[in-house]
XYZ file of C-alpha atoms in Angstrom:
312
model
C -10.176 58.711 -27.047
C -11.540 55.717 -28.893
C -12.369 57.974 -31.837
C -8.710 58.931 -32.015
C -7.443 55.351 -32.047
C -10.146 53.817 -34.196
C -10.103 50.585 -32.173
C -11.810 49.140 -29.122
C -9.570 50.404 -26.361
C -7.664 53.549 -25.598
C -4.220 52.055 -24.923
C -2.990 55.005 -22.929
C 0.009 55.191 -20.643
C -0.202 56.736 -17.190
C 2.965 57.798 -15.428
C 1.114 58.969 -12.303
C 0.322 55.988 -10.143
C -0.164 54.823 -6.551
C 2.601 55.697 -4.075
C 3.853 52.121 -3.764
C 3.866 48.946 -5.850
C 2.716 46.688 -4.397
C 0.579 48.809 -2.055
C 1.739 49.059 1.551
C -0.863 47.472 3.855
C -2.538 50.118 5.995
C -2.395 49.862 9.766
C -6.150 50.253 10.153
C -9.029 48.703 8.255
C -11.499 50.405 5.964
C -14.863 51.357 7.444
C -18.303 51.838 5.955
C -17.496 55.505 5.319
C -13.739 55.613 4.729
C -10.659 53.873 3.394
C -7.198 53.741 4.933
C -4.489 55.403 2.837
C -0.782 56.114 2.944
C 0.265 59.729 2.507
C 3.553 61.624 2.488
C 3.006 62.168 6.218
C 2.119 58.572 7.081
C -1.111 56.594 7.268
C -4.450 58.358 7.364
C -8.099 57.853 6.408
C -10.085 59.249 3.511
C -13.830 59.482 3.916
C -16.228 59.203 1.028
C -17.534 62.693 1.804
C -14.038 64.213 1.676
C -13.323 62.432 -1.603
C -16.507 63.813 -3.151
C -15.631 67.328 -1.944
C -12.153 67.006 -3.456
C -13.387 65.968 -6.899
C -16.073 68.655 -6.792
C -13.361 71.254 -6.358
C -10.702 69.775 -8.643
C -13.048 68.570 -11.408
C -10.611 66.070 -12.958
C -11.274 64.555 -16.378
C -11.467 61.052 -14.904
C -12.537 60.072 -11.394
C -11.751 56.626 -10.021
C -14.314 55.253 -7.629
C -13.141 54.310 -4.139
C -12.862 50.560 -3.681
C -12.942 48.480 -0.521
C -9.823 46.472 -1.375
C -7.878 44.301 1.050
C -4.105 44.187 0.498
C -2.694 42.677 3.679
C -4.511 39.341 3.574
C -7.174 37.344 1.794
C -10.592 38.729 2.796
C -12.831 36.467 4.836
C -16.434 35.593 4.103
C -17.869 38.527 6.062
C -15.427 40.969 4.498
C -16.289 39.715 1.011
C -19.927 40.580 1.653
C -18.987 44.117 2.706
C -16.590 44.848 -0.172
C -19.237 45.132 -2.853
C -21.709 46.971 -0.617
C -19.179 49.582 0.469
C -17.797 50.109 -3.030
C -21.307 50.563 -4.395
C -22.265 53.034 -1.656
C -19.143 55.132 -2.276
C -19.783 55.181 -6.019
C -23.358 56.302 -5.397
C -21.955 59.115 -3.218
C -19.846 60.238 -6.192
C -22.794 60.166 -8.573
C -24.945 62.153 -6.153
C -22.239 64.720 -5.468
C -21.119 65.540 -8.998
C -22.652 68.265 -11.094
C -23.583 67.987 -14.763
C -22.890 70.616 -17.383
C -25.601 72.798 -18.975
C -26.520 69.998 -21.375
C -26.997 67.490 -18.587
C -23.793 65.572 -19.367
C -21.363 64.607 -16.578
C -18.448 67.019 -16.226
C -16.088 64.204 -15.231
C -15.899 60.603 -16.413
C -16.504 58.101 -13.610
C -14.536 54.853 -13.624
C -16.150 52.198 -11.439
C -13.966 49.715 -9.534
C -13.849 46.029 -10.351
C -12.855 44.276 -7.139
C -9.966 41.753 -7.159
C -12.251 38.878 -6.187
C -14.220 36.254 -8.071
C -17.102 37.431 -10.252
C -19.685 35.591 -8.168
C -18.502 37.311 -4.992
C -19.235 40.766 -6.415
C -22.218 39.848 -8.588
C -24.729 41.938 -6.600
C -22.511 45.013 -6.827
C -21.906 44.630 -10.563
C -25.563 43.841 -11.229
C -26.585 47.104 -9.555
C -24.007 48.986 -11.615
C -25.446 47.452 -14.770
C -29.105 47.949 -13.922
C -29.141 51.297 -12.094
C -25.916 53.168 -12.791
C -24.839 52.160 -16.288
C -25.466 55.648 -17.680
C -22.990 57.147 -15.165
C -20.167 54.647 -15.677
C -17.622 55.777 -18.277
C -15.044 53.076 -17.637
C -13.645 50.524 -15.201
C -10.651 50.559 -12.867
C -9.337 47.113 -11.989
C -6.872 46.108 -9.264
C -6.219 42.728 -10.888
C -6.187 42.592 -14.733
C -7.542 39.049 -14.600
C -10.764 40.358 -13.024
C -11.957 42.020 -16.259
C -13.987 38.881 -16.952
C -16.323 39.947 -14.126
C -17.434 43.065 -16.051
C -21.064 42.735 -17.214
C -21.397 41.893 -20.906
C -23.503 44.985 -21.614
C -20.703 47.189 -20.242
C -17.780 45.282 -21.714
C -17.161 47.973 -24.327
C -16.076 50.558 -21.751
C -12.328 51.285 -21.314
C -10.485 49.552 -18.489
C -7.621 51.001 -16.435
C -5.396 48.546 -14.576
C -3.844 49.787 -11.340
C -1.396 46.866 -11.328
C 1.867 48.454 -12.426
C 3.387 46.936 -15.553
C 7.025 46.042 -14.972
C 7.981 46.248 -18.633
C 6.727 45.738 -22.199
C 5.918 42.059 -21.650
C 3.528 42.989 -18.838
C 1.891 45.647 -21.022
C 1.253 43.148 -23.801
C -0.093 40.602 -21.310
C -2.505 43.163 -19.866
C -3.648 44.113 -23.384
C -4.318 40.446 -24.123
C -6.528 40.350 -21.009
C -8.530 43.359 -22.216
C -6.839 46.272 -20.438
C -6.830 49.642 -22.229
C -4.927 52.024 -19.935
C -1.897 51.264 -17.832
C 0.234 52.402 -14.908
C 3.773 52.628 -16.319
C 6.030 53.685 -13.477
C 8.780 51.487 -14.932
C 9.560 54.172 -17.531
C 10.686 56.707 -14.935
C 12.372 53.995 -12.882
C 14.402 52.857 -15.911
C 15.438 56.423 -16.688
C 16.485 57.081 -13.069
C 18.621 53.936 -13.209
C 20.346 55.056 -16.413
C 18.647 52.423 -18.557
C 17.685 53.091 -22.186
C 14.816 51.194 -23.813
C 15.778 49.074 -26.816
C 12.609 47.026 -27.390
C 10.423 47.321 -30.460
C 7.005 46.021 -31.438
C 6.535 44.145 -33.709
C 9.821 42.415 -33.029
C 12.626 42.219 -35.564
C 13.233 38.794 -37.038
C 15.504 36.738 -34.797
C 17.858 34.125 -36.208
C 17.129 30.564 -35.132
C 19.059 29.795 -31.954
C 20.153 33.390 -31.402
C 20.118 34.803 -27.883
C 17.115 36.890 -26.916
C 17.550 40.620 -27.302
C 17.671 42.961 -24.273
C 14.715 45.295 -23.648
C 17.135 47.917 -22.382
C 20.827 48.735 -22.017
C 22.689 50.103 -19.002
C 24.193 53.414 -20.114
C 26.434 53.418 -17.033
C 28.486 50.624 -18.574
C 32.036 51.627 -19.519
C 31.413 49.738 -22.758
C 29.796 52.897 -24.091
C 32.547 55.325 -23.032
C 33.806 55.635 -26.612
C 30.728 54.416 -28.501
C 29.637 57.181 -30.881
C 26.559 55.347 -32.173
C 23.028 56.342 -31.203
C 21.217 54.468 -28.431
C 19.135 52.601 -31.011
C 20.073 52.635 -34.670
C 17.331 54.251 -36.751
C 15.521 55.773 -33.740
C 14.018 59.156 -34.632
C 13.856 60.629 -31.119
C 15.682 63.878 -30.335
C 18.291 62.077 -28.244
C 19.266 59.549 -30.891
C 19.205 62.126 -33.681
C 21.521 64.545 -31.881
C 23.663 62.624 -29.382
C 25.562 59.363 -29.054
C 26.064 56.771 -26.352
C 29.468 58.063 -25.264
C 28.051 61.534 -24.611
C 25.203 60.183 -22.490
C 27.645 57.924 -20.611
C 29.849 60.980 -19.928
C 26.859 62.988 -18.647
C 25.851 60.177 -16.302
C 29.371 59.879 -14.946
C 29.475 63.657 -14.399
C 26.055 63.535 -12.657
C 24.660 66.028 -15.178
C 20.840 66.174 -15.119
C 20.878 66.416 -18.906
C 21.748 62.712 -18.980
C 18.432 61.719 -17.440
C 16.516 64.263 -19.530
C 17.907 62.756 -22.745
C 17.218 59.215 -21.531
C 13.629 60.132 -20.603
C 13.053 61.634 -24.059
C 14.284 58.431 -25.687
C 12.406 56.092 -23.370
C 9.074 57.856 -23.849
C 9.604 57.999 -27.609
C 10.228 54.243 -27.618
C 6.987 53.715 -25.710
C 5.034 56.022 -28.035
C 6.147 53.987 -31.059
C 5.453 50.768 -29.144
C 1.806 51.723 -28.483
C 1.283 53.048 -32.013
C 2.449 49.733 -33.438
C 0.324 47.774 -30.948
C -2.749 49.648 -32.199
C -1.811 48.910 -35.791
C -1.232 45.261 -34.932
C -4.742 45.037 -33.491
C -6.211 46.685 -36.598
C -4.338 44.147 -38.721
C -5.629 41.256 -36.552
C -2.022 40.104 -35.995
C -1.646 41.031 -32.326
C -1.548 37.461 -30.973
C 1.188 36.416 -33.401
C 3.131 39.647 -32.868
C 2.858 39.227 -29.088
C 4.141 35.652 -29.307
C 7.078 36.723 -31.473
C 7.931 39.554 -29.071
C 7.991 37.136 -26.128
C 10.370 34.859 -28.058
C 12.607 37.702 -29.248
C 13.140 39.908 -26.181
C 14.302 39.155 -22.655
C 11.713 39.838 -19.997
C 13.864 41.656 -17.436
C 15.798 44.894 -17.660
C 19.575 44.629 -17.165
C 21.026 44.803 -13.669
C 21.331 48.370 -12.400
C 24.948 49.429 -11.848
C 24.704 53.215 -11.428
C 22.926 55.710 -9.204
C 19.961 57.852 -10.138
C 19.709 61.632 -10.062
C 18.066 61.623 -6.622
């Protein structure tokens, strides 16, 4: 993936993400052999052995190591000592249980957890990863983007996936500035369900001195667009903007036609594709910090208030 981007970092967007943001605290605590999880049928437990069996059968491209995270409260001293030990043991279970291909290379890429605690509190765990398991670690999965500083210097080049959901483009840019490469972007689907169309762009257009900040999205439910025959965003090259206008999408929403949300999703993902492509170019040009600062000054941080109902 790095070869395709030509920069340090993959800058990928992941729509699939945890069931809830923020995570719902489990009713029972993790143990030395299992973690507590929420499923479609309620709370349950997932053992390290069952997780290894699942990835052995499914053989995904990327496997995220189980982490002994605490979401309901700040972990105490004794729990802090266990967090690194348990996370390390579960990662070692993964390494031992996965097969290599005929050339001896891992079939799946293993992403090791970085715990959402101070670097010194997980130093033993990270030291063992660096000294004994570095050849099996293909990347890092972090619960708190700020914790990337805990990653050992010799493994700092590996891609990092943040499981903290970005709430919009400002959050994405902030996570990139912290060193995150791959993101959970559930806000894209949430915006589409709400009838919101993305209108942000990176780098930002020049804003006149004293002018109001631009919206990062518009509410297509608004009656303002009932007779507006312009595209969602002028100059956008997505299928939706090239073939349909705002009034048509507003009509589809009002008629509860699924095509409305399909067209909005096409536009919103296209906007994000262009956004990431320009972020990569900005990094190549060594202008990312200035472009990020201009974006923050040009665009509002929050999406507009939702006024309509989604398709489900």
